[in-house]
Amino acid sequence: MNPADLGLPVDVPSTALFTDHYELTMLQAALANGAADRRSVFEVFTRRLPEGRRYGVVAGTGRVLDAVENFRFDAAVLEFLRERAAVDMRTLDWLASYRFSGDIWGYPEGEVYFPGSPVLRVEGSFAECVLLETVILSILNHDSAIAAAASRMSSAAGDRPLIEMGARRTHELAAVAASRAAYVGGFTSTSDLAAGFRYGIPTVGTSAHAFTLVHDNERDAFTAQVASLGSGTTLLVDTYDVEEAVRTAVEVAGTGLGAVRIDSGDLLLVAHRVRQQLDELGATSTKIVVTSDLDEYAIASLAAAPVDAYGVGTQLVTGSGHPTCSMVYKLVARATSADPKAPLAPVAKKSSGGKTSVGGRKWAARRTDADGVAEAEVLGTGPVPAALADRQLLVQLVKGGEVVAREPLEAVRDRHRAVLGRLPLSATQLSRGEAVIPTEYA
């Protein structure tokens, strides 16, 4: 059985209503005046990175492909729209047979991006492309924000594993998506069983303070847990007195105790004390796991501490201060008429306030130095320079409405790790700064 094929309960049967009302009213007007059939090109990009971030991470592409495939207006959805008089009957009839039949190109999931990078390009008729705006942006903005936070945390953690444990801090379906994005960004496991079920991410978990508190004393709690889960389990040692708990834990589980978890207090100081105590008790191989509202800065501050793994919740699933990437979905080119052979003309919004965009169907390439380290993100609308021909970033994801580039999550995770290794070293610095490489227009 492939859990990903089951859909429910951690997915939805249709994504057609994951949209804004005005997308349907635009469709109605375009059907009425003939603009609906104009060949169009939409691009997803961000005008700037979140403040202080050096790079962005493309995440959610696989979920976008699922969403496009499931974008269907079934009888119940059409009846809802009819009852609300959201659109006219002609539009409802058109929606009843909606199937995206165009092409989608994009940065491979796990890639990094910079201001202006066309992380996704959607091509087809205006009618079929305009409907996908909201669902695409909701996925990419959320997942890319989580993956970027996860990537920074992973860099700060070095070789120490990271556990995603933020399900109780966000919406139940968002938690599943967040686990997936965190895994792309470098986390090694999740506490969320729905994420494990849906995406095959390794799941972990042992006990919370409630398990200790329900017993008459800590020794009874530890004894019950070890009896059930074995001496390799992780015992939570900060419910009462940490020093006493560590001593009891080793007495109950023996020196082969798998790990202890610390969830409060001065983690740097407590970790050093616990490591010393464990070693003195002969539990030299027992690991130390720390939790307690960590972010990338807290993780970095523990780099010299005797910590073996980190559990991260709230800060991860909220993007560590940046819960969205501010990606937009803009029409950048459209045919001069509804004639299928009509040429494409670039279009762009021109306004004050920093919301301008660059028109034209773009290519993207990453220029590198002699050592293969990235030095610029180059975008253009004309011919690709010969020197950049083998550096292009966009790959075809959907062709003629059919997904052609679905890939395992492990491959996405490996790609991100490899891409980070080809960025300048300053990319992983946590200090505030501009994008690690500039965006240039050819």
Coordinates of N, CA, C and O in Angstrom, one line a residue, residues 127-195:
A127 N -7.6 31.4 -19.1 CA -8.6 30.8 -18.2 C -8.1 29.7 -17.3 O -8.4 29.7 -16.1
E128 N -7.3 28.8 -17.9 CA -6.9 27.7 -17.1 C -5.8 28.0 -16.1 O -5.6 27.4 -15.1
C129 N -5.0 29.0 -16.5 CA -3.9 29.4 -15.6 C -4.3 30.3 -14.5 O -3.8 30.2 -13.3
V130 N -5.2 31.2 -14.7 CA -5.6 32.2 -13.7 C -6.2 31.5 -12.5 O -6.1 32.0 -11.3
L131 N -6.9 30.4 -12.7 CA -7.5 29.7 -11.6 C -6.6 29.1 -10.6 O -7.0 28.9 -9.4
L132 N -5.3 28.9 -11.0 CA -4.4 28.2 -10.1 C -3.6 29.1 -9.2 O -2.8 28.6 -8.3
E133 N -3.8 30.4 -9.3 CA -3.0 31.4 -8.5 C -3.0 31.1 -7.0 O -1.9 30.9 -6.4
T134 N -4.1 31.1 -6.4 CA -4.1 31.0 -4.9 C -3.6 29.7 -4.4 O -2.9 29.7 -3.4
V135 N -4.0 28.6 -5.0 CA -3.6 27.3 -4.4 C -2.1 27.1 -4.6 O -1.4 26.6 -3.7
I136 N -1.5 27.6 -5.7 CA -0.1 27.5 -5.9 C 0.6 28.4 -4.9 O 1.6 27.9 -4.2
L137 N 0.2 29.6 -4.7 CA 0.9 30.5 -3.8 C 0.7 30.0 -2.3 O 1.7 30.2 -1.5
S138 N -0.4 29.5 -2.0 CA -0.6 29.1 -0.6 C 0.3 28.0 -0.3 O 0.9 27.9 0.9
I139 N 0.6 27.1 -1.2 CA 1.5 26.0 -1.0 C 3.0 26.4 -0.9 O 3.7 26.2 0.0
L140 N 3.4 27.2 -2.0 CA 4.8 27.5 -2.1 C 5.2 28.5 -1.0 O 6.3 28.5 -0.4
N141 N 4.3 29.5 -0.7 CA 4.6 30.5 0.4 C 4.8 29.8 1.7 O 5.8 30.1 2.5
H142 N 3.9 28.9 2.1 CA 4.0 28.2 3.3 C 5.2 27.2 3.4 O 6.1 27.3 4.3
D143 N 5.3 26.3 2.4 CA 6.3 25.3 2.5 C 7.7 25.9 2.3 O 8.7 25.4 3.0
S144 N 7.9 26.9 1.4 CA 9.2 27.5 1.3 C 9.7 28.2 2.5 O 10.9 28.2 2.8
A145 N 8.7 28.8 3.2 CA 9.1 29.5 4.4 C 9.6 28.6 5.5 O 10.6 28.8 6.2
I146 N 8.9 27.4 5.6 CA 9.3 26.4 6.6 C 10.6 25.8 6.2 O 11.5 25.6 7.1
A147 N 10.8 25.5 4.9 CA 12.0 24.9 4.5 C 13.2 25.8 4.7 O 14.3 25.3 5.0
A148 N 13.0 27.1 4.5 CA 14.1 28.1 4.7 C 14.5 28.1 6.1 O 15.7 28.1 6.5
A149 N 13.5 28.1 7.0 CA 13.8 28.1 8.5 C 14.5 26.8 8.8 O 15.5 26.8 9.6
A150 N 14.1 25.7 8.3 CA 14.7 24.4 8.6 C 16.1 24.3 8.1 O 17.0 23.8 8.7
S151 N 16.3 24.9 6.9 CA 17.7 24.9 6.3 C 18.7 25.7 7.2 O 19.8 25.2 7.5
R152 N 18.2 26.8 7.7 CA 19.1 27.6 8.6 C 19.3 26.8 9.9 O 20.5 26.8 10.4
M153 N 18.3 26.2 10.4 CA 18.5 25.4 11.7 C 19.4 24.2 11.4 O 20.2 23.9 12.3
S154 N 19.3 23.6 10.3 CA 20.1 22.5 10.0 C 21.6 22.9 9.8 O 22.5 22.2 10.3
S155 N 21.8 24.0 9.2 CA 23.2 24.5 9.1 C 23.7 24.8 10.5 O 24.9 24.5 10.8
A156 N 22.9 25.4 11.4 CA 23.4 25.7 12.7 C 23.7 24.4 13.5 O 24.6 24.4 14.4
A157 N 22.9 23.4 13.3 CA 23.0 22.1 14.0 C 24.2 21.3 13.6 O 24.7 20.4 14.3
G158 N 24.7 21.6 12.4 CA 25.8 20.8 11.9 C 25.4 19.3 11.6 O 24.4 19.0 11.0
D159 N 26.2 18.4 12.2 CA 25.9 17.0 12.0 C 24.9 16.4 13.0 O 24.5 15.2 13.0
R160 N 24.4 17.3 13.9 CA 23.5 16.8 14.9 C 22.1 16.7 14.3 O 21.6 17.7 13.7
P161 N 21.3 15.6 14.6 CA 20.0 15.5 14.0 C 19.0 16.5 14.6 O 19.1 16.9 15.8
L162 N 18.0 16.8 13.8 CA 16.9 17.7 14.2 C 15.6 16.9 14.1 O 15.3 16.3 13.1
I163 N 14.7 17.1 15.1 CA 13.4 16.4 15.1 C 12.4 17.5 15.0 O 12.4 18.5 15.7
E164 N 11.5 17.4 14.0 CA 10.4 18.3 13.8 C 9.3 17.9 14.8 O 8.8 16.8 14.8
M165 N 8.8 18.9 15.6 CA 7.8 18.5 16.6 C 6.8 19.7 16.9 O 6.5 20.0 18.0
G166 N 6.4 20.3 15.8 CA 5.5 21.5 15.9 C 4.1 21.3 15.6 O 3.4 22.3 15.4
A167 N 3.6 20.0 15.5 CA 2.2 19.8 15.0 C 1.2 20.5 15.9 O 0.2 21.0 15.4
R168 N 1.5 20.6 17.2 CA 0.5 21.2 18.1 C 0.5 22.7 18.1 O -0.2 23.4 18.8
R169 N 1.4 23.3 17.3 CA 1.5 24.7 17.2 C 1.0 25.3 15.9 O 1.2 26.5 15.6
T170 N 0.3 24.5 15.1 CA -0.2 25.0 13.8 C -1.5 24.2 13.4 O -1.8 23.3 14.1
H171 N -2.1 24.6 12.3 CA -3.3 23.9 11.8 C -2.9 22.4 11.5 O -1.8 22.1 11.1
E172 N -3.8 21.5 11.7 CA -3.5 20.1 11.6 C -3.0 19.7 10.2 O -2.1 18.8 10.1
L173 N -3.6 20.3 9.1 CA -3.0 19.9 7.8 C -1.8 20.7 7.5 O -0.9 20.2 6.8
A174 N -1.7 21.9 8.0 CA -0.4 22.7 7.9 C 0.7 21.9 8.5 O 1.9 22.0 8.1
A175 N 0.4 21.2 9.6 CA 1.5 20.5 10.4 C 2.1 19.4 9.5 O 3.3 19.2 9.5
V176 N 1.3 18.8 8.7 CA 1.8 17.7 7.8 C 2.7 18.3 6.7 O 3.8 17.8 6.4
A177 N 2.2 19.4 6.1 CA 3.0 20.1 5.1 C 4.3 20.6 5.7 O 5.4 20.6 5.1
A178 N 4.2 21.1 7.0 CA 5.4 21.7 7.6 C 6.5 20.6 7.9 O 7.7 20.8 7.7
S179 N 6.0 19.4 8.2 CA 6.9 18.3 8.4 C 7.6 17.9 7.1 O 8.9 17.7 7.1
R180 N 6.9 17.9 6.1 CA 7.5 17.6 4.8 C 8.5 18.7 4.4 O 9.6 18.4 4.0
A181 N 8.2 20.0 4.6 CA 9.1 21.0 4.2 C 10.3 21.0 5.1 O 11.4 21.3 4.7
A182 N 10.1 20.7 6.4 CA 11.3 20.6 7.3 C 12.2 19.5 6.9 O 13.5 19.7 7.0
Y183 N 11.7 18.4 6.4 CA 12.5 17.3 6.0 C 13.3 17.7 4.7 O 14.5 17.4 4.6
V184 N 12.7 18.5 3.8 CA 13.4 19.0 2.7 C 14.6 19.8 3.2 O 15.7 19.8 2.6
G185 N 14.3 20.7 4.2 CA 15.4 21.6 4.7 C 16.4 21.0 5.5 O 17.4 21.7 5.9
G186 N 16.4 19.7 5.8 CA 17.4 19.0 6.6 C 17.1 18.4 7.9 O 17.9 17.7 8.5
F187 N 15.8 18.5 8.3 CA 15.4 17.7 9.5 C 15.4 16.2 9.2 O 15.3 15.8 8.1
T188 N 15.6 15.4 10.3 CA 15.8 14.0 10.1 C 14.6 13.2 10.4 O 14.5 12.0 10.0
S189 N 13.7 13.8 11.2 CA 12.5 13.0 11.6 C 11.4 14.0 12.1 O 11.6 15.2 12.2
T190 N 10.2 13.4 12.4 CA 9.1 14.2 12.9 C 8.3 13.5 14.0 O 8.4 12.2 14.0
S191 N 7.6 14.2 14.8 CA 6.8 13.6 15.8 C 5.4 13.3 15.2 O 4.6 12.7 15.9
D192 N 5.1 13.9 14.1 CA 3.7 13.9 13.5 C 3.5 12.6 12.7 O 4.1 12.4 11.6
L193 N 2.7 11.7 13.2 CA 2.4 10.5 12.5 C 1.7 10.6 11.2 O 1.9 9.8 10.3
A194 N 0.9 11.7 11.0 CA 0.3 11.9 9.7 C 1.3 12.2 8.7 O 1.1 11.8 7.5
A195 N 2.4 12.9 9.0 CA 3.4 13.2 8.1 C 4.2 11.9 7.7 O 4.6 11.7 6.6

